[in-house]
Coordinates of N, CA and C and ligand atoms in Angstrom, one line a residue:
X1 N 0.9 -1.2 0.0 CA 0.0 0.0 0.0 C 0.9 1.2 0.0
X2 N 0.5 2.5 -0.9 CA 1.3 2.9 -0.9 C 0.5 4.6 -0.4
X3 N 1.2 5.4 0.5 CA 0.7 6.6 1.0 C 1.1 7.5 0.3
X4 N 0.3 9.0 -0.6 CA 0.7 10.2 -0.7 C 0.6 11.3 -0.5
X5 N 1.2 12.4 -0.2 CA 0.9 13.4 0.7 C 0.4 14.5 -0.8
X6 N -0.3 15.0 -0.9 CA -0.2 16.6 -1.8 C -0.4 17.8 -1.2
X7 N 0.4 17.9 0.8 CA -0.2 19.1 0.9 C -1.3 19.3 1.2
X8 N -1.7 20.1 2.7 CA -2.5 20.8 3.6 C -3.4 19.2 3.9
X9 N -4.7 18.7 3.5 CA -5.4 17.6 4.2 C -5.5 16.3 3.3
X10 N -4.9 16.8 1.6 CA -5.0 15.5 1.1 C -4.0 14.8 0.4
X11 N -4.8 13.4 0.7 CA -3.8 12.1 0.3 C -4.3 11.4 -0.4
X12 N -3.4 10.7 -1.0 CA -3.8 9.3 -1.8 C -3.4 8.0 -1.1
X13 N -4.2 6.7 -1.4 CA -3.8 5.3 -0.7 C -4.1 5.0 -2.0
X14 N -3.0 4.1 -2.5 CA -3.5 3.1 -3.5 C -3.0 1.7 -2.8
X15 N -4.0 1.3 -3.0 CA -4.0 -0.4 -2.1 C -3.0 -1.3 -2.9
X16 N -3.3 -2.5 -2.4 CA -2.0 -3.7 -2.5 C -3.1 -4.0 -4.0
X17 N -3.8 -4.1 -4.0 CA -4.5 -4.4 -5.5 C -5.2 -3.3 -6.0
X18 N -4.7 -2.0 -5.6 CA -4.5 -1.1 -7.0 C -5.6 0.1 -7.1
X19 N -6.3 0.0 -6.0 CA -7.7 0.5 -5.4 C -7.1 1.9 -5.3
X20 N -7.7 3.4 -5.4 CA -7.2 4.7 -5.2 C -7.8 5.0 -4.6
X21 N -7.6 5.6 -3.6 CA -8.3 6.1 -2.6 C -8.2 7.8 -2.0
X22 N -8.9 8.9 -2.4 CA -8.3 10.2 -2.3 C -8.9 10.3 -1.4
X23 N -8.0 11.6 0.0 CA -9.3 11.6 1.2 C -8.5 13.4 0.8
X24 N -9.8 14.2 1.0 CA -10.3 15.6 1.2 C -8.9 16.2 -0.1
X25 N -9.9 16.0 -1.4 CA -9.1 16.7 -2.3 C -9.1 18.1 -2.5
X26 N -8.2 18.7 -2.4 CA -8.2 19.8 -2.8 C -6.5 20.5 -3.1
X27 N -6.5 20.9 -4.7 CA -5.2 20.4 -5.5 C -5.1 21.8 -6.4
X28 N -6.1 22.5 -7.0 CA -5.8 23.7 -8.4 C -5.7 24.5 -7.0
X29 N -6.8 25.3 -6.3 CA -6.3 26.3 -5.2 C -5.4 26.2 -4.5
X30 N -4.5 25.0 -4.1 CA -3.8 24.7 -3.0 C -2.4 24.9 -3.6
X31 N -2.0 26.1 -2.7 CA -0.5 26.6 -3.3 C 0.9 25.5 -3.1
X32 N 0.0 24.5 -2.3 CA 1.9 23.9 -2.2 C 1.5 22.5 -2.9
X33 N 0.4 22.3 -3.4 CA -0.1 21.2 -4.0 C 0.8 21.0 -5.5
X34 N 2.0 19.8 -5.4 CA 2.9 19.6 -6.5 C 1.7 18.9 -7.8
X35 N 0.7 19.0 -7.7 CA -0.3 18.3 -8.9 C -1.4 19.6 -8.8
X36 N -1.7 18.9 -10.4 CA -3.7 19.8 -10.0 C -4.7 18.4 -10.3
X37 N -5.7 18.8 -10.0 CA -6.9 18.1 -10.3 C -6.7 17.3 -11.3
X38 N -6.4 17.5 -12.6 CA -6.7 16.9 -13.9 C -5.7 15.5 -13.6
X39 N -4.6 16.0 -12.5 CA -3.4 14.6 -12.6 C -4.0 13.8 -11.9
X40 N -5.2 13.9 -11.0 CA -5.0 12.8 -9.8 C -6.8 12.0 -10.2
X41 N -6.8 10.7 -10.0 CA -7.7 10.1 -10.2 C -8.1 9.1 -9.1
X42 N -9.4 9.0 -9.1 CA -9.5 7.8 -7.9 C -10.9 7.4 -7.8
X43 N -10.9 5.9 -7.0 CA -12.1 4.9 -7.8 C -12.6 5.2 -6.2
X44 N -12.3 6.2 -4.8 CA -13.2 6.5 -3.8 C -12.5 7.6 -3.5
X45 N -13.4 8.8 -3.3 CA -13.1 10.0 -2.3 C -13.9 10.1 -1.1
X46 N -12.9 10.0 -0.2 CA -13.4 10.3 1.1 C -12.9 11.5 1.9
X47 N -14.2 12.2 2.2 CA -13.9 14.1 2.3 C -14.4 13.7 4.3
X48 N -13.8 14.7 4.7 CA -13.8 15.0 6.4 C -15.0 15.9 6.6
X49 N -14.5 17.0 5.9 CA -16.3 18.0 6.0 C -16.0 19.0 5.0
X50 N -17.2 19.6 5.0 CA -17.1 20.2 3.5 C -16.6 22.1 3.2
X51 N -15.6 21.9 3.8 CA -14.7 23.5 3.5 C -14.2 23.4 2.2
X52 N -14.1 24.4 1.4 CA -13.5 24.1 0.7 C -11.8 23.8 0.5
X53 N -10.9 23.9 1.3 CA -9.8 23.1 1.2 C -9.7 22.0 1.6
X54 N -10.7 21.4 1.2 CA -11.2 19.6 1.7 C -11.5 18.8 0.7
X55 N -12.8 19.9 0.3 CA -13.5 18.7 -0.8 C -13.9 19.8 -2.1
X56 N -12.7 21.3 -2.3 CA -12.7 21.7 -3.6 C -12.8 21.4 -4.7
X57 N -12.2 20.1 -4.6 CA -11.6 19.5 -6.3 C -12.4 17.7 -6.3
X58 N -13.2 18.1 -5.5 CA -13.9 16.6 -5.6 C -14.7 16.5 -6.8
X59 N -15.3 17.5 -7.3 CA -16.1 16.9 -8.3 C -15.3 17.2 -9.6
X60 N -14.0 17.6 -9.4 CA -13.3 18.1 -10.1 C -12.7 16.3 -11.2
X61 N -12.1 15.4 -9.8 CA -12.1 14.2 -10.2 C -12.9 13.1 -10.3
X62 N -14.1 13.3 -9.6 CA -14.7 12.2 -9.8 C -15.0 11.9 -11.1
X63 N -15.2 10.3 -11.3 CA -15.7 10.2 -12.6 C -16.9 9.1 -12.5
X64 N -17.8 8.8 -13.1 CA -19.2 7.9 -13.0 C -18.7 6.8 -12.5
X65 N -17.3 6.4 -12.1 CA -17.0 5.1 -11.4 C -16.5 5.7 -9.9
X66 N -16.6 6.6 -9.9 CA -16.1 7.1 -8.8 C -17.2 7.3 -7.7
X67 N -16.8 6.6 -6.2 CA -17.8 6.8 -5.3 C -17.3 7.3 -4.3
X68 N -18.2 8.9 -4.0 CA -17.7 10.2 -2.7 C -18.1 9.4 -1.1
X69 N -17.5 9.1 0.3 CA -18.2 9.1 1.0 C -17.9 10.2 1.9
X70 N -18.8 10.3 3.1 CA -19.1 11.7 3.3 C -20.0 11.1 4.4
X71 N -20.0 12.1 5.5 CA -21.8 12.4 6.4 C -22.6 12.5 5.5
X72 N -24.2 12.1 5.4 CA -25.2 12.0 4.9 C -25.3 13.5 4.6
X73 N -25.5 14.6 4.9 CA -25.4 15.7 4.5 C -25.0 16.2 3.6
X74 N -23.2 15.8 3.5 CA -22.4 16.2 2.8 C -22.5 15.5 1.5
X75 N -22.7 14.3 1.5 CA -22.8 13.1 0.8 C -24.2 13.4 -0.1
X76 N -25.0 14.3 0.8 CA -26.6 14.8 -0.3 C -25.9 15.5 -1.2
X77 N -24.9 16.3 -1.1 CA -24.5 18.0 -1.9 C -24.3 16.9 -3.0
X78 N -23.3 16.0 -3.0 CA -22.5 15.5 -4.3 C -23.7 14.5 -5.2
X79 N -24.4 14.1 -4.4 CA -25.5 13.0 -5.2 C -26.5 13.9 -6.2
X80 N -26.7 15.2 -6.2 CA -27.7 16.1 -6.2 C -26.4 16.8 -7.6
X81 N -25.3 16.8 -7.5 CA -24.5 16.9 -8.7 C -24.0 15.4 -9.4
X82 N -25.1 14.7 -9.3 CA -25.0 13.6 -9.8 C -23.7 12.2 -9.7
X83 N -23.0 12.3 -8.4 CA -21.8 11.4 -8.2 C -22.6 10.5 -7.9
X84 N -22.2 9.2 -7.8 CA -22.2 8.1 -7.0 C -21.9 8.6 -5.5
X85 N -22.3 8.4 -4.2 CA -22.0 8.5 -3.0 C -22.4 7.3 -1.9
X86 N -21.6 7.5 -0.9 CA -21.7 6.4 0.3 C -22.2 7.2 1.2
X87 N -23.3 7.3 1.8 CA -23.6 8.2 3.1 C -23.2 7.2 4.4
X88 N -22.4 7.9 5.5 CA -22.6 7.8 6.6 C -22.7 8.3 7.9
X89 N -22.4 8.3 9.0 CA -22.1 9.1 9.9 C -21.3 9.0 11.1
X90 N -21.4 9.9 11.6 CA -20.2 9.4 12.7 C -20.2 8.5 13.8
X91 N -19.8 7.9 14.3 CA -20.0 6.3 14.9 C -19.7 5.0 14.0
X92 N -20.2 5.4 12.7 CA -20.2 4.7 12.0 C -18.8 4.0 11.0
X93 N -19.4 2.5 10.6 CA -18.0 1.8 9.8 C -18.8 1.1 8.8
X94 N -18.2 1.1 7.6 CA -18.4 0.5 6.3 C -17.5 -0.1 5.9
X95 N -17.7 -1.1 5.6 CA -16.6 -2.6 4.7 C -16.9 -2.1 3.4
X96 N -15.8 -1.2 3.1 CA -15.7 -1.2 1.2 C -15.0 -2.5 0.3
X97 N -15.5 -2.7 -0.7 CA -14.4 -4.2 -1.4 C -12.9 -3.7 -0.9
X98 N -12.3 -2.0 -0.9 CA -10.9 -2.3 -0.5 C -10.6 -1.9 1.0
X99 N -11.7 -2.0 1.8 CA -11.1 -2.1 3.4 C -12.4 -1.4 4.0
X100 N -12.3 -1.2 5.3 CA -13.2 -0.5 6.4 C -13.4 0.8 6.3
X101 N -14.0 1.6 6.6 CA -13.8 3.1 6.6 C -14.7 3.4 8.0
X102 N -14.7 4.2 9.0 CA -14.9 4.7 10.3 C -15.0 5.8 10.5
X103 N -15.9 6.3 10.3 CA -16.1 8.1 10.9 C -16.0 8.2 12.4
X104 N -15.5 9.3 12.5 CA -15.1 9.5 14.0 C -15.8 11.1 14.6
X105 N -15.5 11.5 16.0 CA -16.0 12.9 15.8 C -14.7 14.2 15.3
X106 N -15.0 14.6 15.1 CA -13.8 15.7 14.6 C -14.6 17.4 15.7
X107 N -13.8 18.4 16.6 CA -14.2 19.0 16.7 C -14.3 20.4 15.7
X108 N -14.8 20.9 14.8 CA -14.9 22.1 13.8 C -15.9 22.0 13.3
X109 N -15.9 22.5 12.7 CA -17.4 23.5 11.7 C -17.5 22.5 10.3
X110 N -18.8 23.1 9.3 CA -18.7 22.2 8.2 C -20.1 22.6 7.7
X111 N -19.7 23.1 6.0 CA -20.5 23.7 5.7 C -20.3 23.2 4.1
X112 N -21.7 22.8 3.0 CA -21.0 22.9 1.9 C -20.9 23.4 1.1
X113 N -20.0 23.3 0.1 CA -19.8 24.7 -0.9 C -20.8 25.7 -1.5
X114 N -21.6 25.3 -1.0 CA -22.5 26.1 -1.8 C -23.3 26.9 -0.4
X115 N -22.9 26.8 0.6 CA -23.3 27.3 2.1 C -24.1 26.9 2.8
X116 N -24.8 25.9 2.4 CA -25.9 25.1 3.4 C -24.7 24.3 4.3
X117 N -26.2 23.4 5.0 CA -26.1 22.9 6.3 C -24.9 21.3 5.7
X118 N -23.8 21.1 6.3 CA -23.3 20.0 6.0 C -23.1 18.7 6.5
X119 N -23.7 19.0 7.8 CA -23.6 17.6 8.7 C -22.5 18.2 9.6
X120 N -22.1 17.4 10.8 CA -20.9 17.4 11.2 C -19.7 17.1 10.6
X121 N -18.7 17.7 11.3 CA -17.2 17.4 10.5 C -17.1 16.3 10.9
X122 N -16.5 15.4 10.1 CA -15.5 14.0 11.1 C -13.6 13.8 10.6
X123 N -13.3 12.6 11.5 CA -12.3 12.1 11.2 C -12.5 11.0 10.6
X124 N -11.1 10.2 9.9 CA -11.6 9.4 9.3 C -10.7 8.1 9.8
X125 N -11.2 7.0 10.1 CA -10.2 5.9 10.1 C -10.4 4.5 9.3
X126 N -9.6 4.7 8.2 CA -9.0 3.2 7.6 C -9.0 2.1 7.7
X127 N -8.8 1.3 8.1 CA -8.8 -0.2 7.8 C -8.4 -1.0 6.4
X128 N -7.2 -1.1 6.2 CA -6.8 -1.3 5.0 C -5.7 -1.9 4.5
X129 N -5.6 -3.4 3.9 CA -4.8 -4.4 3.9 C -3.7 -4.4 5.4
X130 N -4.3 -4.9 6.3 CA -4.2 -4.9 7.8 C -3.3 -4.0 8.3
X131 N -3.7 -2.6 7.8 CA -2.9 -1.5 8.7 C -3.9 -0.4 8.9
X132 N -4.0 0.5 9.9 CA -5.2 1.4 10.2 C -4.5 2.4 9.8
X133 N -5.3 3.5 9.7 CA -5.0 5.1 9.1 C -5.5 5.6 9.5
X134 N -5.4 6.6 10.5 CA -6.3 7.7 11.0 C -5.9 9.2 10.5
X135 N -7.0 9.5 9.8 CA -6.9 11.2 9.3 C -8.2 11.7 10.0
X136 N -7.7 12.5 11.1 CA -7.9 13.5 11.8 C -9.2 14.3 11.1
X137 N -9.1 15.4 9.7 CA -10.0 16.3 10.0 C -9.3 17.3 10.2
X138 N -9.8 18.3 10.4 CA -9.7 19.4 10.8 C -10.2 19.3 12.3
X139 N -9.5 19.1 13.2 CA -10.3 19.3 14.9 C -9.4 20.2 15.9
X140 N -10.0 20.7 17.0 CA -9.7 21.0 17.7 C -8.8 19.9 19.1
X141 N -8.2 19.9 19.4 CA -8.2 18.6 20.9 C -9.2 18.7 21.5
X142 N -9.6 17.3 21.8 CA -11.0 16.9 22.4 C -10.6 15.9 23.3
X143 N -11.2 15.6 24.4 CA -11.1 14.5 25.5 C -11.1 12.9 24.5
X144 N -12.3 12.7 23.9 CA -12.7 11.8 23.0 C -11.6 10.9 22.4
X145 N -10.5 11.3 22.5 CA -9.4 10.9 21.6 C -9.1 9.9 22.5
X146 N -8.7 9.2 23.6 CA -8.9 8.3 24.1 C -9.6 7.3 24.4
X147 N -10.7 7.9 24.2 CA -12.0 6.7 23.8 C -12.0 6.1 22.7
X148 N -11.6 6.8 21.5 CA -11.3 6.2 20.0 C -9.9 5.4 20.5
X149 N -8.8 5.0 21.0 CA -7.8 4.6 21.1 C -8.3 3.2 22.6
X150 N -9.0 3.3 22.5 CA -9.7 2.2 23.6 C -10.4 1.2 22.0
X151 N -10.7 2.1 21.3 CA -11.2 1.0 19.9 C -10.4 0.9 18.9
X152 N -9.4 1.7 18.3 CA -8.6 1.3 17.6 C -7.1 1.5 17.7
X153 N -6.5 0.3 17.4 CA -5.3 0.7 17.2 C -4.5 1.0 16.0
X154 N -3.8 2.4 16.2 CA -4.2 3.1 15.2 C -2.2 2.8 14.5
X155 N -1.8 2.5 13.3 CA -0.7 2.4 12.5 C -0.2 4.2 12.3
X156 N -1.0 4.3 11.6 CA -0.5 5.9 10.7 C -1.2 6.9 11.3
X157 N -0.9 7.9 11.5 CA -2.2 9.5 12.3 C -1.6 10.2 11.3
X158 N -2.6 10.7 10.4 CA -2.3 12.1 10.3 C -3.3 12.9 10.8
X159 N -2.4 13.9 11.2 CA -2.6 14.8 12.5 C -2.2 16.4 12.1
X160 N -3.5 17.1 12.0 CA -3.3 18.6 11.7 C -2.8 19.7 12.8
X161 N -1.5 20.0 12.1 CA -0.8 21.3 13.4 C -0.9 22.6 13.3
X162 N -2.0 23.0 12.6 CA -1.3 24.5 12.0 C -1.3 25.4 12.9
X163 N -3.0 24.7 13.7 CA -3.0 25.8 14.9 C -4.0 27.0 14.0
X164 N -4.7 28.1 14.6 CA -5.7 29.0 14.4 C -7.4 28.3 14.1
X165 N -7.4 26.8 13.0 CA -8.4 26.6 12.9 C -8.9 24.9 13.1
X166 N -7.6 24.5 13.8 CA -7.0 23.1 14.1 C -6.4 23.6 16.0
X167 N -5.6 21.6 15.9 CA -5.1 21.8 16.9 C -3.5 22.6 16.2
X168 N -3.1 23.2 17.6 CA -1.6 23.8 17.3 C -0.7 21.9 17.6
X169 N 0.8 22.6 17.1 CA 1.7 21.7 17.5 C 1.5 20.6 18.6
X170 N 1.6 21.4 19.5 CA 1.6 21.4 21.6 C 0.0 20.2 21.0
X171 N -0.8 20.7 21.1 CA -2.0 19.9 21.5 C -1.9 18.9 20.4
X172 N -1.1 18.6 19.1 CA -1.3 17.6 18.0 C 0.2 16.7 19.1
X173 N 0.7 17.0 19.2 CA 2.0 16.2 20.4 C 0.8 15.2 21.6
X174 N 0.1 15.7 22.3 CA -0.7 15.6 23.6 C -1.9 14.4 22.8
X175 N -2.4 14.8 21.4 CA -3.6 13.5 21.1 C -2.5 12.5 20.7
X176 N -1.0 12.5 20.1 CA -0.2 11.7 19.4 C -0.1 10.6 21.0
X177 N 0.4 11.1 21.7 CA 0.8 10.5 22.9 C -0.7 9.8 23.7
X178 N -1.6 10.1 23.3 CA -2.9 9.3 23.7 C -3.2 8.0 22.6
X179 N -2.6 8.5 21.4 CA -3.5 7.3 20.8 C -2.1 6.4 20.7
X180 N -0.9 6.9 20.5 CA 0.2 6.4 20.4 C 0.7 5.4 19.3
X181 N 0.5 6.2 18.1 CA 0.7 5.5 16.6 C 1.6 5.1 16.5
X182 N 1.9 4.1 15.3 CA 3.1 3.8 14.6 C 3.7 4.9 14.5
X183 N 3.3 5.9 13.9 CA 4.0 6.8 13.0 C 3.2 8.2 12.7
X184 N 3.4 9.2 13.0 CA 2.6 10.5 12.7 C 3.3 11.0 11.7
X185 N 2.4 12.2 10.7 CA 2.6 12.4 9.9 C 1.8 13.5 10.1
X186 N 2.6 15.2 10.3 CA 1.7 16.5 10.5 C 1.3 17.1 8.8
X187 N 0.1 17.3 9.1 CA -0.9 17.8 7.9 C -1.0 19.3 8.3
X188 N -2.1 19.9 7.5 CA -2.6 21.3 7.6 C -2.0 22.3 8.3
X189 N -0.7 22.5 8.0 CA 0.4 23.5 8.1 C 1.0 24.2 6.8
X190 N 1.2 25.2 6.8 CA 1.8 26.2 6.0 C 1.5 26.5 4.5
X191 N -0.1 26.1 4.5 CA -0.5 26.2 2.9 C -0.5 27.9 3.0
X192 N -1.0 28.2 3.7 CA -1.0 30.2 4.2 C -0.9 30.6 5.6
X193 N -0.7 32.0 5.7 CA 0.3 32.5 6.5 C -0.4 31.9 7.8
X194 N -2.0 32.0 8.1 CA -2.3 32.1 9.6 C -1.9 30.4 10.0
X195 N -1.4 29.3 9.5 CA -1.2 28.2 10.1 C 0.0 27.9 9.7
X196 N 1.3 28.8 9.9 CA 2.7 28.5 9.5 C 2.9 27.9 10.6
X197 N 3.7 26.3 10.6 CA 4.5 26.0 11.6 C 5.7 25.7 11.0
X198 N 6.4 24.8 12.2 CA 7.9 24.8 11.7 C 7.6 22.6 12.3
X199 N 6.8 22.2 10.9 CA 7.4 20.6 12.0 C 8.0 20.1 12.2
X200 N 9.3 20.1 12.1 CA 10.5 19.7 12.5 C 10.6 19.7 13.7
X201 N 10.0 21.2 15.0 CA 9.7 21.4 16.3 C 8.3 20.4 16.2
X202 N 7.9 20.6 15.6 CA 6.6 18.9 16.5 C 7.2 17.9 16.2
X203 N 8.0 18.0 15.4 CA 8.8 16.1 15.2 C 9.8 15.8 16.4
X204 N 10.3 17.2 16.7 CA 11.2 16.5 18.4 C 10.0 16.4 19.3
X205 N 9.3 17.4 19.1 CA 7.8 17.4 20.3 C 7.9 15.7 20.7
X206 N 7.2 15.4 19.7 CA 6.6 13.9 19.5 C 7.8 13.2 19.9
X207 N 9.0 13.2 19.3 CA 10.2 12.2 19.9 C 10.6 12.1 21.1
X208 N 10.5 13.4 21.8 CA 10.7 13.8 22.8 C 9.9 12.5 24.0
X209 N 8.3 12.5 23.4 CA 7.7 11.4 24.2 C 7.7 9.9 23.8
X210 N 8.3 9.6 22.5 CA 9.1 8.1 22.1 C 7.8 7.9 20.9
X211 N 7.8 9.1 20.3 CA 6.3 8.7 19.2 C 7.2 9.3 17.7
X212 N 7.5 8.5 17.0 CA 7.9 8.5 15.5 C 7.4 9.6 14.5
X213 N 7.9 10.5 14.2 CA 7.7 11.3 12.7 C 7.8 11.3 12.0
X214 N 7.0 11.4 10.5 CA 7.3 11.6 9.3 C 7.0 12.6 8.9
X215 N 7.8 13.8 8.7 CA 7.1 14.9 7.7 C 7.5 15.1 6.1
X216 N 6.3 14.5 5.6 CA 6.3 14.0 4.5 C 6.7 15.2 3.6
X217 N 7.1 15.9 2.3 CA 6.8 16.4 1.7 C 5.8 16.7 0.3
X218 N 5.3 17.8 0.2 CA 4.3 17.8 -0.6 C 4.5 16.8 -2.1
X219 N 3.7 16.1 -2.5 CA 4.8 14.9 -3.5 C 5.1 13.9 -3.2
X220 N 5.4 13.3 -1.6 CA 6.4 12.6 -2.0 C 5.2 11.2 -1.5
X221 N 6.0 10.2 -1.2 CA 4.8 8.9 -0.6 C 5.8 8.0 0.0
X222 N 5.4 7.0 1.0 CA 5.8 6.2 1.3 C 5.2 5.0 1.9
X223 N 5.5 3.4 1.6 CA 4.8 2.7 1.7 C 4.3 2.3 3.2
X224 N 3.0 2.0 3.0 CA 2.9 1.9 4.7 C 2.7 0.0 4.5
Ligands
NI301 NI1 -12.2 23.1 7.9
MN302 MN1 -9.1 23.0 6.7

């Protein structure tokens, strides 16, 4: 399985048999995004909530084989522009042919592009050729994050630092050391000015309490 970062919340999984999996695309507005839309393709998009540096470029790639999942909410906007979609909600898990998917709570806002009501935000967790993935979302630190770590154990976190509309550093270090992953990987930093960090200071953060860093660069991938 192979992981790719493009920058601020999205990634690609392409499975052990070949399955693409985009979570919260958003690639032509996104300044550090080394692709646009037209390059990246995928047979599932799975969006956190509906800002647009999430799910801008969703309908941008879907194609009539392409199936969006989403809160039932969010998941109405794209059915209503005629995608294929999976509605769920938070609590909730679905067995796709290429692995499990888990909505979680995420603390933020969530609205969709067009300004209605979008459901709540979530996180998202994986299940996929026996390794878990947890993408965060856009949240605040929440107590909750322990309770999810009482039900999964979690391989990969990606974990948003930017701080202003997320957690900062400090608090993305504090949920790392609760769920206590394989491997963290900081997201939603330094697409623009109000969430510049420096990860390198969260990658000792986190070492500092015996929890592994990868700060991936925009581009690059590595196999999990
Ligand atoms: Ni957001
Ligand atoms: Mn965001």
């Amino acid at each position: 399985m192979i992981l790719r970062y493009f920058a601020h919340a999205a990634f690609q999984i392409t499975t052990n048999n070949g399955t693409r999996i985009v979570i919260d695309p958003w690639f032509d507005g996104n300044p550090l995004s080394p692709v646009k839309a037209r390059d990246v393709s995928a047979d599932y998009i799975i969006i956190s909530h509906g800002h647009g540096d999430h799910c801008g470029d969703a309908q941008k790639i879907a194609t009539p084989e392409t199936t969006i999942v989403a809160v039932s909410e969010l998941a109405g906007y794209f059915k209503e522009a005629g995608i294929k979609t999976h509605a769920m909600q938070i609590g909730g898990c679905h067995c796709f042919p290429f692995g499990r998917v888990c909505l979680t709570k995420a603390e933020h806002g969530s609205m969709t592009p067009d300004g209605r009501y979008a459901g709540l935000a979530a996180g998202i967790i994986l299940t996929i050729d026996g390794k878990s993935i947890y993408h965060m979302g856009d949240t605040g630190l929440f107590g909750d994050i322990k309770l999810i770590k009482e039900r999964f154990d979690i391989d990969y976190l990606l974990i948003p630092i930017g701080g202003n509309y997320t957690m900062s550093p400090e608090d993305a270090v504090l949920a790392a050391t609760w769920l206590k992953p394989g491997l963290v990987i900081p997201m939603h930093y330094n697409t623009f000015p109000l969430i510049k960090q420096d990860p390198l200071h969260f990658a000792k953060l986190c070492e500092a309490q015996g929890i592994l860093v990868n700060v991936m660069e925009p581009g690059s991938e590595i196999s999990l």
